[in-house]
Amino acid sequence: MAERGAHLTTAAPADEDRPSIFEVLAQDSLMGAVKPALLHAVKILATSNPARYGFLWRRFDEIYAILDMLLQHHFLSRTSASFSENFYGLKRVSSGADGTRAAHLGLRRRQHWRSLLLLALLPYLHTKLEKVLARQREEDDFSIRLPQSFMQKLYRAFLAAYPFVCMAWDGWVFCQQLLYVFGKTRTHSPLLWLAGVKLSYLTANDIRSLDLKPSGPALSPSQSFVEKFQRLVSTAVGGVAVSLSTSLSMGVFFLQFLEWWYSSENQSTVKSLTSLPTPPPPLHLHNQETSPTHIKVCPLCRKVRTNDTALATSGYVFCYKCIYVYVKANHRCPLTGYPSGLQHLIKIYSPDG
């Protein structure tokens, strides 16, 4: 059985530079594990100090996309590979005639920008689209809206068709990977096919050239101000990218551990290990006389609450309309600043209501 399955991991002599399916899937999962772990770290910071770190939570997608684009641009320019591909000793080569191009020369301009957009920009757009659709579904769950205009009908048709589009894309990816296993295609991902590249191993000459590659020409008095400015900007961007790559290289296994620890499959174990008993209410509340009218005042509108609704992240109670509008616009608790969403609203029913 081992002999029959050897072709799945060992390429034919003509394809000795073709990585195995396990290597390409491992490098795909590497960057996929970095973002959830960083997101959880930012969430902890935002929860501990909303005033100082709250903007990191609210603008995490944009900040991560910028840093990811700088990182991928640096590696594509210097190693002809993304960060995760270079981590596993792979490089991108053209699917055409120049497949033997040295890694330290970088990709050709067209393939470079295609790869950069598909690596950094496309995941950002997909994330924003998923959040917009999730927000719209939550609004549809809270209210009943009949389609009245053509745009509303078109939007509902898009919501209905989007799961099938995702299913078709996943099916394409699966078929591409299956064909790659049996050697029927040179790329395991449709994104590589769209970029016009394929993955290959770094050769000994590539590794030697990358080690000896200079950081760039030194500044000279004969250069113009624009050239000097471009050189300084390029050096600064390269320094940021090197710092990011070094940090990720050192912490990649720790980030994967965090991603596993806080995964949905492991949440029951985490809760059993870290759950604490509910603390008792403050003692001064038992001795303090507070008027019933003051207790029922909404902290936002300063009026007697209607349709009492609690915010699960902080425990405060508001009018449903007040807290719904505020959380939808600001994504945080108005009193504590804790990151919150519409799914954290809990309707409170009185016994006589």
PDB file of N, CA, C and O in Angstrom, residues 302-335:
ATOM      1  N   ARG A 302     -31.586  58.777  28.858  1.00  0.00           N
ATOM      2  CA  ARG A 302     -31.882  59.358  30.173  1.00  0.00           C
ATOM      3  C   ARG A 302     -33.376  59.416  30.468  1.00  0.00           C
ATOM      4  O   ARG A 302     -33.847  60.271  31.211  1.00  0.00           O
ATOM      5  N   LYS A 303     -34.114  58.499  29.880  1.00  0.00           N
ATOM      6  CA  LYS A 303     -35.554  58.399  30.131  1.00  0.00           C
ATOM      7  C   LYS A 303     -35.871  57.011  30.659  1.00  0.00           C
ATOM      8  O   LYS A 303     -35.013  56.120  30.658  1.00  0.00           O
ATOM      9  N   VAL A 304     -37.109  56.836  31.098  1.00  0.00           N
ATOM     10  CA  VAL A 304     -37.522  55.513  31.582  1.00  0.00           C
ATOM     11  C   VAL A 304     -37.438  54.517  30.437  1.00  0.00           C
ATOM     12  O   VAL A 304     -37.910  54.780  29.325  1.00  0.00           O
ATOM     13  N   ARG A 305     -36.811  53.381  30.691  1.00  0.00           N
ATOM     14  CA  ARG A 305     -36.548  52.405  29.636  1.00  0.00           C
ATOM     15  C   ARG A 305     -37.832  51.822  29.076  1.00  0.00           C
ATOM     16  O   ARG A 305     -38.806  51.595  29.803  1.00  0.00           O
ATOM     17  N   THR A 306     -37.811  51.564  27.792  1.00  0.00           N
ATOM     18  CA  THR A 306     -38.872  50.829  27.100  1.00  0.00           C
ATOM     19  C   THR A 306     -38.232  49.665  26.367  1.00  0.00           C
ATOM     20  O   THR A 306     -37.182  49.821  25.746  1.00  0.00           O
ATOM     21  N   ASN A 307     -38.875  48.509  26.434  1.00  0.00           N
ATOM     22  CA  ASN A 307     -38.313  47.288  25.829  1.00  0.00           C
ATOM     23  C   ASN A 307     -36.904  47.041  26.369  1.00  0.00           C
ATOM     24  O   ASN A 307     -35.913  47.090  25.638  1.00  0.00           O
ATOM     25  N   ASP A 308     -36.819  46.771  27.664  1.00  0.00           N
ATOM     26  CA  ASP A 308     -35.517  46.596  28.318  1.00  0.00           C
ATOM     27  C   ASP A 308     -34.671  45.566  27.581  1.00  0.00           C
ATOM     28  O   ASP A 308     -35.123  44.453  27.287  1.00  0.00           O
ATOM     29  N   THR A 309     -33.432  45.963  27.305  1.00  0.00           N
ATOM     30  CA  THR A 309     -32.489  45.089  26.592  1.00  0.00           C
ATOM     31  C   THR A 309     -31.124  45.208  27.252  1.00  0.00           C
ATOM     32  O   THR A 309     -30.616  46.311  27.439  1.00  0.00           O
ATOM     33  N   ALA A 310     -30.551  44.066  27.611  1.00  0.00           N
ATOM     34  CA  ALA A 310     -29.228  44.030  28.240  1.00  0.00           C
ATOM     35  C   ALA A 310     -28.155  43.793  27.187  1.00  0.00           C
ATOM     36  O   ALA A 310     -28.379  43.098  26.196  1.00  0.00           O
ATOM     37  N   LEU A 311     -26.990  44.397  27.419  1.00  0.00           N
ATOM     38  CA  LEU A 311     -25.832  44.175  26.569  1.00  0.00           C
ATOM     39  C   LEU A 311     -24.933  43.155  27.262  1.00  0.00           C
ATOM     40  O   LEU A 311     -24.402  43.410  28.343  1.00  0.00           O
ATOM     41  N   ALA A 312     -24.779  41.980  26.654  1.00  0.00           N
ATOM     42  CA  ALA A 312     -24.113  40.855  27.323  1.00  0.00           C
ATOM     43  C   ALA A 312     -22.658  41.150  27.644  1.00  0.00           C
ATOM     44  O   ALA A 312     -22.117  40.615  28.614  1.00  0.00           O
ATOM     45  N   THR A 313     -21.987  41.994  26.874  1.00  0.00           N
ATOM     46  CA  THR A 313     -20.564  42.237  27.104  1.00  0.00           C
ATOM     47  C   THR A 313     -20.299  43.075  28.345  1.00  0.00           C
ATOM     48  O   THR A 313     -19.207  43.015  28.909  1.00  0.00           O
ATOM     49  N   SER A 314     -21.290  43.877  28.775  1.00  0.00           N
ATOM     50  CA  SER A 314     -21.073  44.730  29.945  1.00  0.00           C
ATOM     51  C   SER A 314     -22.101  44.518  31.046  1.00  0.00           C
ATOM     52  O   SER A 314     -21.831  44.817  32.209  1.00  0.00           O
ATOM     53  N   GLY A 315     -23.305  44.027  30.699  1.00  0.00           N
ATOM     54  CA  GLY A 315     -24.339  43.801  31.693  1.00  0.00           C
ATOM     55  C   GLY A 315     -25.286  44.965  31.900  1.00  0.00           C
ATOM     56  O   GLY A 315     -26.269  44.846  32.628  1.00  0.00           O
ATOM     57  N   TYR A 316     -25.042  46.109  31.258  1.00  0.00           N
ATOM     58  CA  TYR A 316     -25.919  47.263  31.409  1.00  0.00           C
ATOM     59  C   TYR A 316     -27.204  47.068  30.610  1.00  0.00           C
ATOM     60  O   TYR A 316     -27.214  46.362  29.589  1.00  0.00           O
ATOM     61  N   VAL A 317     -28.269  47.727  31.078  1.00  0.00           N
ATOM     62  CA  VAL A 317     -29.587  47.599  30.462  1.00  0.00           C
ATOM     63  C   VAL A 317     -29.972  48.935  29.837  1.00  0.00           C
ATOM     64  O   VAL A 317     -29.791  49.997  30.452  1.00  0.00           O
ATOM     65  N   PHE A 318     -30.517  48.897  28.625  1.00  0.00           N
ATOM     66  CA  PHE A 318     -30.885  50.087  27.874  1.00  0.00           C
ATOM     67  C   PHE A 318     -32.266  49.887  27.259  1.00  0.00           C
ATOM     68  O   PHE A 318     -32.856  48.798  27.336  1.00  0.00           O
ATOM     69  N   CYS A 319     -32.755  50.947  26.629  1.00  0.00           N
ATOM     70  CA  CYS A 319     -33.887  50.797  25.721  1.00  0.00           C
ATOM     71  C   CYS A 319     -33.414  50.007  24.498  1.00  0.00           C
ATOM     72  O   CYS A 319     -32.278  50.166  24.038  1.00  0.00           O
ATOM     73  N   TYR A 320     -34.284  49.170  23.962  1.00  0.00           N
ATOM     74  CA  TYR A 320     -33.874  48.371  22.811  1.00  0.00           C
ATOM     75  C   TYR A 320     -33.474  49.253  21.643  1.00  0.00           C
ATOM     76  O   TYR A 320     -32.442  49.038  21.006  1.00  0.00           O
ATOM     77  N   LYS A 321     -34.261  50.256  21.347  1.00  0.00           N
ATOM     78  CA  LYS A 321     -33.971  51.119  20.195  1.00  0.00           C
ATOM     79  C   LYS A 321     -32.665  51.873  20.394  1.00  0.00           C
ATOM     80  O   LYS A 321     -31.849  51.979  19.467  1.00  0.00           O
ATOM     81  N   CYS A 322     -32.432  52.371  21.596  1.00  0.00           N
ATOM     82  CA  CYS A 322     -31.216  53.146  21.859  1.00  0.00           C
ATOM     83  C   CYS A 322     -29.964  52.300  21.677  1.00  0.00           C
ATOM     84  O   CYS A 322     -29.027  52.679  20.974  1.00  0.00           O
ATOM     85  N   ILE A 323     -29.931  51.133  22.316  1.00  0.00           N
ATOM     86  CA  ILE A 323     -28.719  50.324  22.271  1.00  0.00           C
ATOM     87  C   ILE A 323     -28.541  49.673  20.906  1.00  0.00           C
ATOM     88  O   ILE A 323     -27.410  49.457  20.439  1.00  0.00           O
ATOM     89  N   TYR A 324     -29.653  49.367  20.227  1.00  0.00           N
ATOM     90  CA  TYR A 324     -29.536  48.764  18.888  1.00  0.00           C
ATOM     91  C   TYR A 324     -28.871  49.740  17.929  1.00  0.00           C
ATOM     92  O   TYR A 324     -27.943  49.387  17.194  1.00  0.00           O
ATOM     93  N   VAL A 325     -29.335  50.986  17.936  1.00  0.00           N
ATOM     94  CA  VAL A 325     -28.776  51.993  17.025  1.00  0.00           C
ATOM     95  C   VAL A 325     -27.309  52.273  17.380  1.00  0.00           C
ATOM     96  O   VAL A 325     -26.459  52.390  16.492  1.00  0.00           O
ATOM     97  N   TYR A 326     -27.005  52.344  18.680  1.00  0.00           N
ATOM     98  CA  TYR A 326     -25.631  52.682  19.083  1.00  0.00           C
ATOM     99  C   TYR A 326     -24.650  51.560  18.739  1.00  0.00           C
ATOM    100  O   TYR A 326     -23.566  51.817  18.187  1.00  0.00           O
ATOM    101  N   VAL A 327     -25.013  50.336  19.070  1.00  0.00           N
ATOM    102  CA  VAL A 327     -24.102  49.216  18.813  1.00  0.00           C
ATOM    103  C   VAL A 327     -23.928  48.998  17.314  1.00  0.00           C
ATOM    104  O   VAL A 327     -22.830  48.680  16.839  1.00  0.00           O
ATOM    105  N   LYS A 328     -24.982  49.176  16.564  1.00  0.00           N
ATOM    106  CA  LYS A 328     -24.880  49.009  15.114  1.00  0.00           C
ATOM    107  C   LYS A 328     -23.918  50.017  14.508  1.00  0.00           C
ATOM    108  O   LYS A 328     -23.174  49.703  13.566  1.00  0.00           O
ATOM    109  N   ALA A 329     -23.888  51.227  15.044  1.00  0.00           N
ATOM    110  CA  ALA A 329     -23.025  52.276  14.486  1.00  0.00           C
ATOM    111  C   ALA A 329     -21.611  52.236  15.041  1.00  0.00           C
ATOM    112  O   ALA A 329     -20.647  52.513  14.322  1.00  0.00           O
ATOM    113  N   ASN A 330     -21.435  51.873  16.332  1.00  0.00           N
ATOM    114  CA  ASN A 330     -20.119  51.996  16.980  1.00  0.00           C
ATOM    115  C   ASN A 330     -19.462  50.667  17.344  1.00  0.00           C
ATOM    116  O   ASN A 330     -18.270  50.643  17.652  1.00  0.00           O
ATOM    117  N   HIS A 331     -20.229  49.570  17.373  1.00  0.00           N
ATOM    118  CA  HIS A 331     -19.690  48.230  17.655  1.00  0.00           C
ATOM    119  C   HIS A 331     -18.992  48.169  19.011  1.00  0.00           C
ATOM    120  O   HIS A 331     -17.967  47.508  19.146  1.00  0.00           O
ATOM    121  N   ARG A 332     -19.524  48.854  20.000  1.00  0.00           N
ATOM    122  CA  ARG A 332     -18.960  48.791  21.349  1.00  0.00           C
ATOM    123  C   ARG A 332     -20.018  49.210  22.354  1.00  0.00           C
ATOM    124  O   ARG A 332     -21.061  49.773  21.995  1.00  0.00           O
ATOM    125  N   CYS A 333     -19.748  48.931  23.635  1.00  0.00           N
ATOM    126  CA  CYS A 333     -20.662  49.350  24.697  1.00  0.00           C
ATOM    127  C   CYS A 333     -20.499  50.846  24.932  1.00  0.00           C
ATOM    128  O   CYS A 333     -19.369  51.342  25.041  1.00  0.00           O
ATOM    129  N   PRO A 334     -21.588  51.604  25.051  1.00  0.00           N
ATOM    130  CA  PRO A 334     -21.460  53.053  25.240  1.00  0.00           C
ATOM    131  C   PRO A 334     -20.895  53.440  26.606  1.00  0.00           C
ATOM    132  O   PRO A 334     -20.383  54.552  26.760  1.00  0.00           O
ATOM    133  N   LEU A 335     -20.956  52.554  27.593  1.00  0.00           N
ATOM    134  CA  LEU A 335     -20.491  52.898  28.935  1.00  0.00           C
ATOM    135  C   LEU A 335     -19.092  52.357  29.224  1.00  0.00           C
ATOM    136  O   LEU A 335     -18.264  53.056  29.796  1.00  0.00           O
TER     137      LEU A 335
END
